[in-house]
Amino acid sequence: MWQSSPPGSIYDYIRIASFSIGPDGLIEQWSRRAAGLFGMASDEVVGKDPVEAFMPAELRPDAHRRVGEILDGKEWTGLVPFRIPGENAVRGLAEIYVMPSETETGERAALCIVVDVRALRRIETDLAASQAIFGQSPFGFVLFGTDFTVVRANKRFATVFGGEADDHRGRTVEDYLTRPEADRLAGTLRRVLETGDAVTDLQLVGTPPGSTGRRHWSMNLYRVHSGSGRPVGIAGLATDVTQRHIAAREAASARRNLALLNEASARIGNSLDLETTARELLDVAVPGFCDLASVDLYQGLLTGEEASPGSWGGRGHESGAGSAELRRVAHASAVSDALPGVIPGARTGEAAEADGGTGPPALGSVHRYPFHSPCAVALRTGRVEDVPGAERGFVHSTLAVPMVAHDVVVGLVQFSRTKGSEPFGERDRALATELAARAAVCIDNARLYRREHERALILQRSLLPPGDPEAAGLDIACRYLPGNTATEVGGDWFDVIELPGHRTALVVGDVMGRGLRAAVAMGELRTAVRTLALLDLEPAEVLSALDEVARGLGTPGGGERSDGFGGGGGAQWPSRAAHKSREADLSEVYLATCVYAVYDPVTRRCTFANAGHLPPVVAEPGEAAALLDVPPGMPLGVGGEPFEEVEVELKEGSLLALYTDGLVESRDHPLDEGLDAFRQALAEPSQPLEEVCDHVLTTLDTRHGEDDIALLMARIQGLAPNAVGDWRLPRELRSVSRARELARVQLTAWGLDELVDTTELLVSELVTNALRYGEGEIRLRLLRDRTLVCEVWDAGLVQPRRRRARDTDEGGRGLQLVGLLSAAWGSRRTPRGKTVWFELALPDGEPAAELSVEQLLSMY
């Protein structure tokens, strides 16, 4: 099939067919279009009566008459219904034009042209609809030809772009849009024509003739075909979406602002560090909100000075507010070609001189804003100020936003946008204020935290033993590592307490909770441990008494705990619901773990008691380090359970380690792995103790900063046998002289002749008291180490009591004499009685001080 007419010919849409009738009234020729219209092939109809073949029975008589007239030479045009073969009762309607003809022999015949009426009606409807769309549509409608020129446009399109609808015929897209937009539309038209794929919501931007405002259009494009399926052009429907675009831009701005606020809530204030919080603010603001930003904080706030809010810029303090010293703590830039110092406030010439300088402050520098500058006004009034003069440089819009927390201005943040970005609007000013306020609250919290952290740290350091303490029979080294600056002060502590008889108490504890309250609780518990240790109680008794102390700390006034705390007795809280959070806080802070050990250098035996703490570690010479099997017990403050004791004899040169959980536990590894690594780090305990401590801290992961770390290590060095004198005396009067003689001989052997007289006198007094007031066998023991210690043991349970004798009393002054002549004295209970002891300082080469008259008279 071929044609010379252009695509879109009317014959592509109208169904036309033809056939001929011979002189005998029968069908003589049958076209293919007729076969398609009537649904019958030529072999089915040629040689048949057309009336009988196609027309309904009731119309056949009149039809035969008409055919006869046509064969008589009359032309006829009319509508003829016909049966559609194979469709039962369905009828078609055809418009037939019958033209009489003659055969070669001169006989009458007829040529029939048939048009399907239904196709004509569809064309009429389509034309009416097309005219309605083009003429009545409220949208701009345009039809492009295959050469991309305008074939037809409606009145709405002409209203927007001027002139009449017919004036637009032959125009191209360059006549309506700028070059970039026109090229984009032309490329889209070409793609639609080639592929047939429709394009919806193509966004175009332009300026209509006679208008200065930019308009936005949404255009839908689709390919138009002829009835035969040939492309004849592209139809376009354009809608003005300028208002929708503005609304969408405002909605996007609102969503962006909301997203920025959500991001600010999540990212600002996580570190509790002033400088880090300032940087977090800029990380959120740049480039999401502005191109450049900087943060200045008051110098007094950074140095921790307890100044009044006015000196920080508080409202109503005109003299200092806004002109006090500030430090630039952070800046950020999203402009790749900006100089390092070019940040908000980066102005030159008159603008810079208005702020009292030649350029912006450098990061970390301390500066002042002139009193009448916009930045100083913002600090003084607490309101956002526009910084003028910024348009002279590449920055064209700057906001100076005070950082206000609890009605106190803590600093200033400046947001700037460069040329090419939209200037700040009212919505932006509100967002800037909100961002600065959120950061200000976090900075103020960080300031308060820093102040409390420093105080707690000072308190905690003051409560720990200074340097490496000394003890008889022990070489001691200790380490204390606080958590990082982002971690609150913990309640870890350790202590070394000298006990009578050259014994030593080793203590390591950890108060659960953090902050100043934990540090205070730690100090109270450490003081209680020292007090209880000086009573020379057994380790289990010390922990039991300490448990009562801890339980008292967790209640108002330090009294008995209420039922809400698991204790019995005591008054109930006035309102348990009102104080529920306080009860939970107290119960957490005042729970503690502790391990208490007492070491006797004479026997090299160490007695342990544990209150929920990690077990001690012992590394004996030539053997791997091991955890001591000490029953853990319940933490201090829980109550209700007794503590058990474990006595262990330690070999000479063994290494004993007490520690807190920060040494062996972190988020990166479980506790068991940390304990294994700790034991492996003690593989060579024979090294100098300081080196062993350093090796442990270097080997283990102690830099995580999640918790404080306390490490107390002691190397066992028992007293030499020749440094101990131990005798048992019968219960008889001659034991007094025997005791003096033994003491004199022993001191002479030790080369302590200067202490012989004093020691004889005091030993005589203690043995005499043991005979007079004690029971059972008497035991005398002398210990020489850093001092000289004398102990007198007996089976009596009555503790000696120092009293003032009357003038007429012949005795009762023995203990007063012991107190005056000794460096220290006391008594303690033993499992089978008591021990009374005194201590004398070893001679240093200078003569001993004699008792004054007042001291001698004090005994009378």
PDB file of N, CA and C in Angstrom, residues 94-154:
ATOM      1  N   ALA A  94     -25.020   2.194   6.774  1.00  0.00           N
ATOM      2  CA  ALA A  94     -24.091   2.671   5.759  1.00  0.00           C
ATOM      3  C   ALA A  94     -24.759   3.756   4.922  1.00  0.00           C
ATOM      4  N   GLU A  95     -23.926   4.734   4.545  1.00  0.00           N
ATOM      5  CA  GLU A  95     -24.367   5.748   3.584  1.00  0.00           C
ATOM      6  C   GLU A  95     -23.842   5.311   2.222  1.00  0.00           C
ATOM      7  N   ILE A  96     -24.810   5.046   1.274  1.00  0.00           N
ATOM      8  CA  ILE A  96     -24.445   4.488  -0.025  1.00  0.00           C
ATOM      9  C   ILE A  96     -24.722   5.527  -1.120  1.00  0.00           C
ATOM     10  N   TYR A  97     -23.714   5.656  -1.972  1.00  0.00           N
ATOM     11  CA  TYR A  97     -23.867   6.522  -3.156  1.00  0.00           C
ATOM     12  C   TYR A  97     -23.798   5.612  -4.379  1.00  0.00           C
ATOM     13  N   VAL A  98     -24.947   5.485  -5.078  1.00  0.00           N
ATOM     14  CA  VAL A  98     -25.061   4.572  -6.214  1.00  0.00           C
ATOM     15  C   VAL A  98     -25.018   5.385  -7.508  1.00  0.00           C
ATOM     16  N   MET A  99     -24.063   5.057  -8.382  1.00  0.00           N
ATOM     17  CA  MET A  99     -23.892   5.766  -9.661  1.00  0.00           C
ATOM     18  C   MET A  99     -24.138   4.753 -10.804  1.00  0.00           C
ATOM     19  N   PRO A 100     -25.141   4.976 -11.682  1.00  0.00           N
ATOM     20  CA  PRO A 100     -25.386   4.082 -12.814  1.00  0.00           C
ATOM     21  C   PRO A 100     -24.177   4.039 -13.746  1.00  0.00           C
ATOM     22  N   SER A 101     -23.932   2.882 -14.365  1.00  0.00           N
ATOM     23  CA  SER A 101     -22.808   2.715 -15.292  1.00  0.00           C
ATOM     24  C   SER A 101     -23.252   1.805 -16.441  1.00  0.00           C
ATOM     25  N   GLU A 102     -22.382   1.702 -17.427  1.00  0.00           N
ATOM     26  CA  GLU A 102     -22.677   0.856 -18.576  1.00  0.00           C
ATOM     27  C   GLU A 102     -21.532  -0.122 -18.781  1.00  0.00           C
ATOM     28  N   THR A 103     -21.921  -1.290 -19.281  1.00  0.00           N
ATOM     29  CA  THR A 103     -20.911  -2.293 -19.606  1.00  0.00           C
ATOM     30  C   THR A 103     -20.382  -2.042 -21.009  1.00  0.00           C
ATOM     31  N   GLU A 104     -19.443  -2.876 -21.510  1.00  0.00           N
ATOM     32  CA  GLU A 104     -18.864  -2.723 -22.827  1.00  0.00           C
ATOM     33  C   GLU A 104     -19.922  -2.938 -23.921  1.00  0.00           C
ATOM     34  N   THR A 105     -20.972  -3.701 -23.579  1.00  0.00           N
ATOM     35  CA  THR A 105     -22.027  -3.989 -24.554  1.00  0.00           C
ATOM     36  C   THR A 105     -23.172  -3.008 -24.468  1.00  0.00           C
ATOM     37  N   GLY A 106     -23.054  -1.979 -23.568  1.00  0.00           N
ATOM     38  CA  GLY A 106     -24.103  -0.965 -23.459  1.00  0.00           C
ATOM     39  C   GLY A 106     -25.184  -1.321 -22.486  1.00  0.00           C
ATOM     40  N   GLU A 107     -24.976  -2.406 -21.685  1.00  0.00           N
ATOM     41  CA  GLU A 107     -26.013  -2.773 -20.712  1.00  0.00           C
ATOM     42  C   GLU A 107     -25.873  -1.902 -19.452  1.00  0.00           C
ATOM     43  N   ARG A 108     -27.071  -1.725 -18.785  1.00  0.00           N
ATOM     44  CA  ARG A 108     -27.075  -0.902 -17.572  1.00  0.00           C
ATOM     45  C   ARG A 108     -26.487  -1.701 -16.385  1.00  0.00           C
ATOM     46  N   ALA A 109     -25.589  -0.977 -15.603  1.00  0.00           N
ATOM     47  CA  ALA A 109     -25.016  -1.537 -14.377  1.00  0.00           C
ATOM     48  C   ALA A 109     -24.912  -0.404 -13.326  1.00  0.00           C
ATOM     49  N   ALA A 110     -24.281  -0.684 -12.223  1.00  0.00           N
ATOM     50  CA  ALA A 110     -24.189   0.364 -11.163  1.00  0.00           C
ATOM     51  C   ALA A 110     -22.872   0.194 -10.373  1.00  0.00           C
ATOM     52  N   LEU A 111     -22.325   1.367  -9.948  1.00  0.00           N
ATOM     53  CA  LEU A 111     -21.142   1.399  -9.072  1.00  0.00           C
ATOM     54  C   LEU A 111     -21.569   1.983  -7.720  1.00  0.00           C
ATOM     55  N   CYS A 112     -21.273   1.268  -6.649  1.00  0.00           N
ATOM     56  CA  CYS A 112     -21.737   1.676  -5.305  1.00  0.00           C
ATOM     57  C   CYS A 112     -20.535   2.075  -4.426  1.00  0.00           C
ATOM     58  N   ILE A 113     -20.620   3.281  -3.835  1.00  0.00           N
ATOM     59  CA  ILE A 113     -19.620   3.769  -2.861  1.00  0.00           C
ATOM     60  C   ILE A 113     -20.286   3.743  -1.477  1.00  0.00           C
ATOM     61  N   VAL A 114     -19.645   3.049  -0.549  1.00  0.00           N
ATOM     62  CA  VAL A 114     -20.233   2.836   0.789  1.00  0.00           C
ATOM     63  C   VAL A 114     -19.345   3.493   1.853  1.00  0.00           C
ATOM     64  N   VAL A 115     -19.955   4.227   2.749  1.00  0.00           N
ATOM     65  CA  VAL A 115     -19.253   4.852   3.899  1.00  0.00           C
ATOM     66  C   VAL A 115     -19.932   4.387   5.187  1.00  0.00           C
ATOM     67  N   ASP A 116     -19.103   3.970   6.172  1.00  0.00           N
ATOM     68  CA  ASP A 116     -19.638   3.531   7.469  1.00  0.00           C
ATOM     69  C   ASP A 116     -20.074   4.764   8.251  1.00  0.00           C
ATOM     70  N   VAL A 117     -21.364   4.864   8.530  1.00  0.00           N
ATOM     71  CA  VAL A 117     -21.901   6.052   9.227  1.00  0.00           C
ATOM     72  C   VAL A 117     -21.323   6.164  10.640  1.00  0.00           C
ATOM     73  N   ARG A 118     -21.077   5.036  11.259  1.00  0.00           N
ATOM     74  CA  ARG A 118     -20.536   5.090  12.622  1.00  0.00           C
ATOM     75  C   ARG A 118     -19.186   5.796  12.657  1.00  0.00           C
ATOM     76  N   ALA A 119     -18.309   5.580  11.673  1.00  0.00           N
ATOM     77  CA  ALA A 119     -17.018   6.258  11.621  1.00  0.00           C
ATOM     78  C   ALA A 119     -17.205   7.756  11.443  1.00  0.00           C
ATOM     79  N   LEU A 120     -18.206   8.145  10.631  1.00  0.00           N
ATOM     80  CA  LEU A 120     -18.474   9.575  10.458  1.00  0.00           C
ATOM     81  C   LEU A 120     -18.907  10.218  11.768  1.00  0.00           C
ATOM     82  N   ARG A 121     -19.773   9.509  12.491  1.00  0.00           N
ATOM     83  CA  ARG A 121     -20.247  10.080  13.760  1.00  0.00           C
ATOM     84  C   ARG A 121     -19.083  10.231  14.749  1.00  0.00           C
ATOM     85  N   ARG A 122     -18.191   9.257  14.751  1.00  0.00           N
ATOM     86  CA  ARG A 122     -17.025   9.366  15.643  1.00  0.00           C
ATOM     87  C   ARG A 122     -16.154  10.557  15.279  1.00  0.00           C
ATOM     88  N   ILE A 123     -15.983  10.776  13.973  1.00  0.00           N
ATOM     89  CA  ILE A 123     -15.178  11.921  13.539  1.00  0.00           C
ATOM     90  C   ILE A 123     -15.821  13.219  13.979  1.00  0.00           C
ATOM     91  N   GLU A 124     -17.136  13.301  13.863  1.00  0.00           N
ATOM     92  CA  GLU A 124     -17.827  14.512  14.302  1.00  0.00           C
ATOM     93  C   GLU A 124     -17.641  14.741  15.798  1.00  0.00           C
ATOM     94  N   THR A 125     -17.755  13.641  16.554  1.00  0.00           N
ATOM     95  CA  THR A 125     -17.573  13.762  18.010  1.00  0.00           C
ATOM     96  C   THR A 125     -16.146  14.166  18.353  1.00  0.00           C
ATOM     97  N   ASP A 126     -15.174  13.541  17.668  1.00  0.00           N
ATOM     98  CA  ASP A 126     -13.781  13.878  17.940  1.00  0.00           C
ATOM     99  C   ASP A 126     -13.475  15.325  17.611  1.00  0.00           C
ATOM    100  N   LEU A 127     -14.038  15.804  16.510  1.00  0.00           N
ATOM    101  CA  LEU A 127     -13.808  17.202  16.132  1.00  0.00           C
ATOM    102  C   LEU A 127     -14.404  18.151  17.165  1.00  0.00           C
ATOM    103  N   ALA A 128     -15.618  17.801  17.613  1.00  0.00           N
ATOM    104  CA  ALA A 128     -16.245  18.658  18.635  1.00  0.00           C
ATOM    105  C   ALA A 128     -15.435  18.650  19.920  1.00  0.00           C
ATOM    106  N   ALA A 129     -14.963  17.456  20.322  1.00  0.00           N
ATOM    107  CA  ALA A 129     -14.161  17.364  21.545  1.00  0.00           C
ATOM    108  C   ALA A 129     -12.843  18.113  21.399  1.00  0.00           C
ATOM    109  N   SER A 130     -12.220  17.967  20.216  1.00  0.00           N
ATOM    110  CA  SER A 130     -10.958  18.670  19.983  1.00  0.00           C
ATOM    111  C   SER A 130     -11.150  20.168  20.050  1.00  0.00           C
ATOM    112  N   GLN A 131     -12.241  20.638  19.436  1.00  0.00           N
ATOM    113  CA  GLN A 131     -12.513  22.068  19.478  1.00  0.00           C
ATOM    114  C   GLN A 131     -12.775  22.539  20.897  1.00  0.00           C
ATOM    115  N   ALA A 132     -13.450  21.697  21.695  1.00  0.00           N
ATOM    116  CA  ALA A 132     -13.731  22.075  23.090  1.00  0.00           C
ATOM    117  C   ALA A 132     -12.440  22.164  23.887  1.00  0.00           C
ATOM    118  N   ILE A 133     -11.553  21.191  23.642  1.00  0.00           N
ATOM    119  CA  ILE A 133     -10.287  21.203  24.377  1.00  0.00           C
ATOM    120  C   ILE A 133      -9.467  22.430  24.012  1.00  0.00           C
ATOM    121  N   PHE A 134      -9.341  22.690  22.737  1.00  0.00           N
ATOM    122  CA  PHE A 134      -8.528  23.821  22.312  1.00  0.00           C
ATOM    123  C   PHE A 134      -9.190  25.156  22.648  1.00  0.00           C
ATOM    124  N   GLY A 135     -10.502  25.211  22.459  1.00  0.00           N
ATOM    125  CA  GLY A 135     -11.153  26.508  22.626  1.00  0.00           C
ATOM    126  C   GLY A 135     -11.604  26.805  24.030  1.00  0.00           C
ATOM    127  N   GLN A 136     -11.968  25.778  24.815  1.00  0.00           N
ATOM    128  CA  GLN A 136     -12.572  26.013  26.121  1.00  0.00           C
ATOM    129  C   GLN A 136     -11.684  25.593  27.292  1.00  0.00           C
ATOM    130  N   SER A 137     -10.563  24.938  27.041  1.00  0.00           N
ATOM    131  CA  SER A 137      -9.714  24.461  28.139  1.00  0.00           C
ATOM    132  C   SER A 137      -9.109  25.641  28.899  1.00  0.00           C
ATOM    133  N   PRO A 138      -9.107  25.598  30.246  1.00  0.00           N
ATOM    134  CA  PRO A 138      -8.455  26.663  31.041  1.00  0.00           C
ATOM    135  C   PRO A 138      -6.940  26.528  31.058  1.00  0.00           C
ATOM    136  N   PHE A 139      -6.393  25.478  30.440  1.00  0.00           N
ATOM    137  CA  PHE A 139      -4.971  25.255  30.401  1.00  0.00           C
ATOM    138  C   PHE A 139      -4.427  25.603  29.010  1.00  0.00           C
ATOM    139  N   GLY A 140      -3.158  25.942  28.983  1.00  0.00           N
ATOM    140  CA  GLY A 140      -2.531  26.229  27.716  1.00  0.00           C
ATOM    141  C   GLY A 140      -2.329  24.961  26.915  1.00  0.00           C
ATOM    142  N   PHE A 141      -2.904  24.912  25.688  1.00  0.00           N
ATOM    143  CA  PHE A 141      -2.833  23.725  24.854  1.00  0.00           C
ATOM    144  C   PHE A 141      -2.128  24.107  23.560  1.00  0.00           C
ATOM    145  N   VAL A 142      -1.134  23.325  23.176  1.00  0.00           N
ATOM    146  CA  VAL A 142      -0.373  23.620  21.973  1.00  0.00           C
ATOM    147  C   VAL A 142      -0.070  22.308  21.263  1.00  0.00           C
ATOM    148  N   LEU A 143      -0.110  22.364  19.920  1.00  0.00           N
ATOM    149  CA  LEU A 143       0.187  21.191  19.102  1.00  0.00           C
ATOM    150  C   LEU A 143       1.400  21.514  18.240  1.00  0.00           C
ATOM    151  N   PHE A 144       2.459  20.721  18.448  1.00  0.00           N
ATOM    152  CA  PHE A 144       3.673  20.869  17.656  1.00  0.00           C
ATOM    153  C   PHE A 144       3.633  19.876  16.512  1.00  0.00           C
ATOM    154  N   GLY A 145       4.118  20.334  15.342  1.00  0.00           N
ATOM    155  CA  GLY A 145       4.244  19.432  14.207  1.00  0.00           C
ATOM    156  C   GLY A 145       5.495  18.583  14.326  1.00  0.00           C
ATOM    157  N   THR A 146       5.695  17.759  13.327  1.00  0.00           N
ATOM    158  CA  THR A 146       6.867  16.889  13.363  1.00  0.00           C
ATOM    159  C   THR A 146       8.168  17.667  13.186  1.00  0.00           C
ATOM    160  N   ASP A 147       8.066  18.899  12.728  1.00  0.00           N
ATOM    161  CA  ASP A 147       9.255  19.759  12.644  1.00  0.00           C
ATOM    162  C   ASP A 147       9.398  20.633  13.880  1.00  0.00           C
ATOM    163  N   PHE A 148       8.567  20.377  14.917  1.00  0.00           N
ATOM    164  CA  PHE A 148       8.627  21.044  16.218  1.00  0.00           C
ATOM    165  C   PHE A 148       8.230  22.519  16.168  1.00  0.00           C
ATOM    166  N   THR A 149       7.519  22.894  15.142  1.00  0.00           N
ATOM    167  CA  THR A 149       6.912  24.230  15.115  1.00  0.00           C
ATOM    168  C   THR A 149       5.474  24.118  15.593  1.00  0.00           C
ATOM    169  N   VAL A 150       4.923  25.229  16.031  1.00  0.00           N
ATOM    170  CA  VAL A 150       3.568  25.235  16.555  1.00  0.00           C
ATOM    171  C   VAL A 150       2.585  25.122  15.396  1.00  0.00           C
ATOM    172  N   VAL A 151       1.724  24.117  15.447  1.00  0.00           N
ATOM    173  CA  VAL A 151       0.678  23.928  14.448  1.00  0.00           C
ATOM    174  C   VAL A 151      -0.608  24.589  14.906  1.00  0.00           C
ATOM    175  N   ARG A 152      -0.878  24.500  16.177  1.00  0.00           N
ATOM    176  CA  ARG A 152      -2.116  25.083  16.688  1.00  0.00           C
ATOM    177  C   ARG A 152      -1.944  25.370  18.167  1.00  0.00           C
ATOM    178  N   ALA A 153      -2.535  26.445  18.656  1.00  0.00           N
ATOM    179  CA  ALA A 153      -2.525  26.807  20.070  1.00  0.00           C
ATOM    180  C   ALA A 153      -3.891  27.353  20.442  1.00  0.00           C
ATOM    181  N   ASN A 154      -4.283  27.183  21.681  1.00  0.00           N
ATOM    182  CA  ASN A 154      -5.591  27.673  22.104  1.00  0.00           C
ATOM    183  C   ASN A 154      -5.487  29.080  22.688  1.00  0.00           C
TER     184      ASN A 154
END
